Amino acid sequence: MTDELRVARVSADQLHELRRRVLRNDDPAIYHPDPRDEEETSWHYGGFIGSRLVVSASFFPSAPPMNTELVTVQLRYMATDFDVQGRGYGAGVLAFAEEDLRAHGVEQVWANGRDTALGFYESVGWRRVEGSEHLSAETMLPHTVIFKRLSRDEVAP
Ligand SMILES: CC(C)(COP(=O)(O)OP(=O)(O)OC[C@H]1O[C@@H](n2cnc3c(N)ncnc32)[C@H](O)[C@@H]1OP(=O)(O)O)[C@@H](O)C(=O)NCCC(=O)NCCS
C-alpha cells in the first residue's frame, strides 16, 4: 500500500465511523450524524491511503460570526485517524477542500476549533477570533472560533 494521500468528495455515510471513533470516543450514544449531512448543499471530503479512509472533513452553509458579507461554509468533523496523525494528511485534505470550495464560489470558511487543534489550523493559515473561547455544548471541550478567507486577493502578494 502506497502512503500517498488521495482526497475526494465523498458521501457522509463514508465518514460516520471515523468521525465517531476520533471525535466522539467511539461512543454511538454520543455520536449522531449531522442533520444536514444529506443536504445537497453540504460538502464532504475524505482522505484515503489506498482504499482506507484516514481523514474526514465536512462543510455546511452557515451564517458566519465574522465577515458576514462573504459566502461562507462551516467546517465540522475534521479528523485524522489516530495512527496516522502528524503525517500531513489533515493539511492535505484541508488544502484540497479549500481549493475545491473556492472554485465553487466559497469565499470564507470558519469553525469552532478544539483548542487542542488550534496549532494545526494556524499552521494551514486559519486565524483565531480573540475573545471567542468557549466550551462546546456538545462535547464540553474548550473551543475557539477560527476562520480563513479563501479569496485569491488575500493570498496574492
Ligand atoms: C487535529 C487533526 C485533524 C490534525 O490532523 P493531522 O493529519 O494530524 O495534521 P497534519 O499532520 O496534517 O499537521 C499539519 C501541521 O499541523 C501541526 N499539527 C497537527 N496537529 C496539531 C496539534 N494538535 N497542535 C499543534 N499543531 C498540530 C503538525 O505538526 C503540522 O505542522 P508542520 O506543517 O509544521 O509539520 C488531528 O490531529 C485529529 O484528528 N485530532 C483529533 C481530533 C480533533 O481534534 N479534530 C479537530 C476538531 S476541531
mmCIF file of N, CA and C in Angstrom, residues 59 64-67 70-75 90-91 93-99 101-102 106-111 120-129 145-152 154-155:
data_model
loop_
_atom_site.group_PDB
_atom_site.id
_atom_site.type_symbol
_atom_site.label_atom_id
_atom_site.label_comp_id
_atom_site.label_asym_id
_atom_site.label_seq_id
_atom_site.Cartn_x
_atom_site.Cartn_y
_atom_site.Cartn_z
ATOM 1 N N PHE A 59 -18.266 20.331 5.395
ATOM 2 C CA PHE A 59 -18.536 21.773 5.396
ATOM 3 C C PHE A 59 -20.027 21.983 5.138
ATOM 4 N N PRO A 64 -21.780 33.245 9.003
ATOM 5 C CA PRO A 64 -20.538 33.287 9.778
ATOM 6 C C PRO A 64 -20.579 34.325 10.893
ATOM 7 N N PRO A 65 -19.824 34.114 11.948
ATOM 8 C CA PRO A 65 -19.741 35.116 13.004
ATOM 9 C C PRO A 65 -18.793 36.260 12.656
ATOM 10 N N MET A 66 -18.173 36.221 11.496
ATOM 11 C CA MET A 66 -17.239 37.296 11.075
ATOM 12 C C MET A 66 -17.406 37.490 9.573
ATOM 13 N N ASN A 67 -17.017 38.656 9.075
ATOM 14 C CA ASN A 67 -17.069 38.916 7.617
ATOM 15 C C ASN A 67 -18.379 38.403 7.021
ATOM 16 N N LEU A 70 -19.347 37.708 3.206
ATOM 17 C CA LEU A 70 -18.689 36.692 2.383
ATOM 18 C C LEU A 70 -19.505 35.391 2.322
ATOM 19 N N VAL A 71 -19.475 34.737 1.167
ATOM 20 C CA VAL A 71 -20.065 33.399 1.034
ATOM 21 C C VAL A 71 -19.226 32.450 1.892
ATOM 22 N N THR A 72 -19.878 31.813 2.865
ATOM 23 C CA THR A 72 -19.124 31.108 3.915
ATOM 24 C C THR A 72 -19.701 29.730 4.185
ATOM 25 N N VAL A 73 -18.842 28.788 4.467
ATOM 26 C CA VAL A 73 -19.282 27.483 4.971
ATOM 27 C C VAL A 73 -18.526 27.166 6.262
ATOM 28 N N GLN A 74 -19.168 26.342 7.081
ATOM 29 C CA GLN A 74 -18.584 25.971 8.379
ATOM 30 C C GLN A 74 -17.981 24.570 8.297
ATOM 31 N N LEU A 75 -16.742 24.451 8.725
ATOM 32 C CA LEU A 75 -16.086 23.139 8.819
ATOM 33 C C LEU A 75 -16.514 22.449 10.104
ATOM 34 N N GLY A 90 -4.093 15.581 7.307
ATOM 35 C CA GLY A 90 -5.143 16.560 7.610
ATOM 36 C C GLY A 90 -4.938 17.833 6.805
ATOM 37 N N ALA A 91 -3.708 18.305 6.768
ATOM 38 C CA ALA A 91 -3.395 19.512 5.994
ATOM 39 C C ALA A 91 -3.669 19.287 4.513
ATOM 40 N N VAL A 93 -5.920 17.265 3.167
ATOM 41 C CA VAL A 93 -7.361 17.273 2.908
ATOM 42 C C VAL A 93 -7.904 18.700 2.965
ATOM 43 N N LEU A 94 -7.461 19.470 3.932
ATOM 44 C CA LEU A 94 -7.955 20.858 4.014
ATOM 45 C C LEU A 94 -7.545 21.660 2.786
ATOM 46 N N ALA A 95 -6.313 21.476 2.308
ATOM 47 C CA ALA A 95 -5.854 22.221 1.133
ATOM 48 C C ALA A 95 -6.720 21.879 -0.080
ATOM 49 N N PHE A 96 -7.012 20.592 -0.261
ATOM 50 C CA PHE A 96 -7.858 20.154 -1.383
ATOM 51 C C PHE A 96 -9.259 20.754 -1.233
ATOM 52 N N ALA A 97 -9.815 20.632 -0.035
ATOM 53 C CA ALA A 97 -11.186 21.108 0.195
ATOM 54 C C ALA A 97 -11.276 22.616 -0.006
ATOM 55 N N GLU A 98 -10.328 23.337 0.526
ATOM 56 C CA GLU A 98 -10.378 24.806 0.402
ATOM 57 C C GLU A 98 -10.295 25.218 -1.071
ATOM 58 N N GLU A 99 -9.471 24.545 -1.848
ATOM 59 C CA GLU A 99 -9.349 24.885 -3.270
ATOM 60 C C GLU A 99 -10.642 24.540 -4.010
ATOM 61 N N LEU A 101 -13.687 24.318 -2.692
ATOM 62 C CA LEU A 101 -14.735 25.248 -2.252
ATOM 63 C C LEU A 101 -14.545 26.612 -2.915
ATOM 64 N N ARG A 102 -13.299 27.072 -2.967
ATOM 65 C CA ARG A 102 -13.019 28.363 -3.596
ATOM 66 C C ARG A 102 -13.437 28.341 -5.068
ATOM 67 N N VAL A 106 -17.003 29.724 -2.856
ATOM 68 C CA VAL A 106 -16.961 29.967 -1.410
ATOM 69 C C VAL A 106 -15.797 30.913 -1.105
ATOM 70 N N GLU A 107 -16.079 31.923 -0.293
ATOM 71 C CA GLU A 107 -15.084 32.958 -0.033
ATOM 72 C C GLU A 107 -14.433 32.850 1.351
ATOM 73 N N GLN A 108 -15.048 32.082 2.222
ATOM 74 C CA GLN A 108 -14.532 32.012 3.600
ATOM 75 C C GLN A 108 -14.984 30.708 4.249
ATOM 76 N N VAL A 109 -14.117 30.167 5.106
ATOM 77 C CA VAL A 109 -14.500 29.011 5.922
ATOM 78 C C VAL A 109 -14.314 29.394 7.395
ATOM 79 N N TRP A 110 -15.147 28.822 8.244
ATOM 80 C CA TRP A 110 -14.964 29.063 9.676
ATOM 81 C C TRP A 110 -15.283 27.779 10.445
ATOM 82 N N ALA A 111 -14.918 27.766 11.703
ATOM 83 C CA ALA A 111 -15.161 26.575 12.530
ATOM 84 C C ALA A 111 -15.078 26.943 14.003
ATOM 85 N N PHE A 120 -2.740 23.196 14.674
ATOM 86 C CA PHE A 120 -2.924 22.595 13.352
ATOM 87 C C PHE A 120 -3.550 23.618 12.401
ATOM 88 N N TYR A 121 -4.656 24.198 12.827
ATOM 89 C CA TYR A 121 -5.349 25.143 11.947
ATOM 90 C C TYR A 121 -4.470 26.351 11.627
ATOM 91 N N GLU A 122 -3.768 26.856 12.609
ATOM 92 C CA GLU A 122 -2.916 28.028 12.359
ATOM 93 C C GLU A 122 -1.785 27.686 11.389
ATOM 94 N N SER A 123 -1.328 26.449 11.439
ATOM 95 C CA SER A 123 -0.227 26.065 10.537
ATOM 96 C C SER A 123 -0.682 26.023 9.083
ATOM 97 N N VAL A 124 -2.005 25.954 8.863
ATOM 98 C CA VAL A 124 -2.505 25.963 7.484
ATOM 99 C C VAL A 124 -3.301 27.240 7.181
ATOM 100 N N GLY A 125 -2.980 28.301 7.931
ATOM 101 C CA GLY A 125 -3.459 29.628 7.546
ATOM 102 C C GLY A 125 -4.765 30.099 8.142
ATOM 103 N N TRP A 126 -5.335 29.309 9.058
ATOM 104 C CA TRP A 126 -6.553 29.772 9.717
ATOM 105 C C TRP A 126 -6.160 30.732 10.843
ATOM 106 N N ARG A 127 -7.120 31.620 11.180
ATOM 107 C CA ARG A 127 -6.842 32.566 12.262
ATOM 108 C C ARG A 127 -7.890 32.432 13.357
ATOM 109 N N ARG A 128 -7.462 32.678 14.586
ATOM 110 C CA ARG A 128 -8.428 32.604 15.675
ATOM 111 C C ARG A 128 -9.071 33.962 15.929
ATOM 112 N N VAL A 129 -10.309 33.959 16.417
ATOM 113 C CA VAL A 129 -11.007 35.183 16.791
ATOM 114 C C VAL A 129 -10.789 35.397 18.282
ATOM 115 N N VAL A 145 -13.325 30.132 18.122
ATOM 116 C CA VAL A 145 -13.785 30.374 16.750
ATOM 117 C C VAL A 145 -12.578 30.700 15.872
ATOM 118 N N ILE A 146 -12.512 30.040 14.720
ATOM 119 C CA ILE A 146 -11.394 30.244 13.784
ATOM 120 C C ILE A 146 -11.958 30.425 12.376
ATOM 121 N N PHE A 147 -11.188 31.056 11.506
ATOM 122 C CA PHE A 147 -11.669 31.257 10.133
ATOM 123 C C PHE A 147 -10.498 31.445 9.177
ATOM 124 N N LYS A 148 -10.831 31.355 7.887
ATOM 125 C CA LYS A 148 -9.837 31.613 6.845
ATOM 126 C C LYS A 148 -10.563 32.166 5.617
ATOM 127 N N ARG A 149 -10.048 33.235 5.068
ATOM 128 C CA ARG A 149 -10.598 33.753 3.814
ATOM 129 C C ARG A 149 -9.979 32.968 2.669
ATOM 130 N N LEU A 150 -10.816 32.642 1.688
ATOM 131 C CA LEU A 150 -10.327 31.829 0.576
ATOM 132 C C LEU A 150 -10.094 32.637 -0.689
ATOM 133 N N SER A 151 -10.457 33.912 -0.663
ATOM 134 C CA SER A 151 -10.328 34.695 -1.889
ATOM 135 C C SER A 151 -8.865 34.790 -2.291
ATOM 136 N N ARG A 152 -8.644 34.745 -3.615
ATOM 137 C CA ARG A 152 -7.280 34.838 -4.134
ATOM 138 C C ARG A 152 -6.598 36.139 -3.688
ATOM 139 N N GLU A 154 -6.438 37.631 -0.988
ATOM 140 C CA GLU A 154 -5.694 37.654 0.253
ATOM 141 C C GLU A 154 -4.379 36.876 0.180
ATOM 142 N N VAL A 155 -4.337 35.871 -0.710
ATOM 143 C CA VAL A 155 -3.114 35.087 -0.777
ATOM 144 C C VAL A 155 -2.130 35.649 -1.806
#
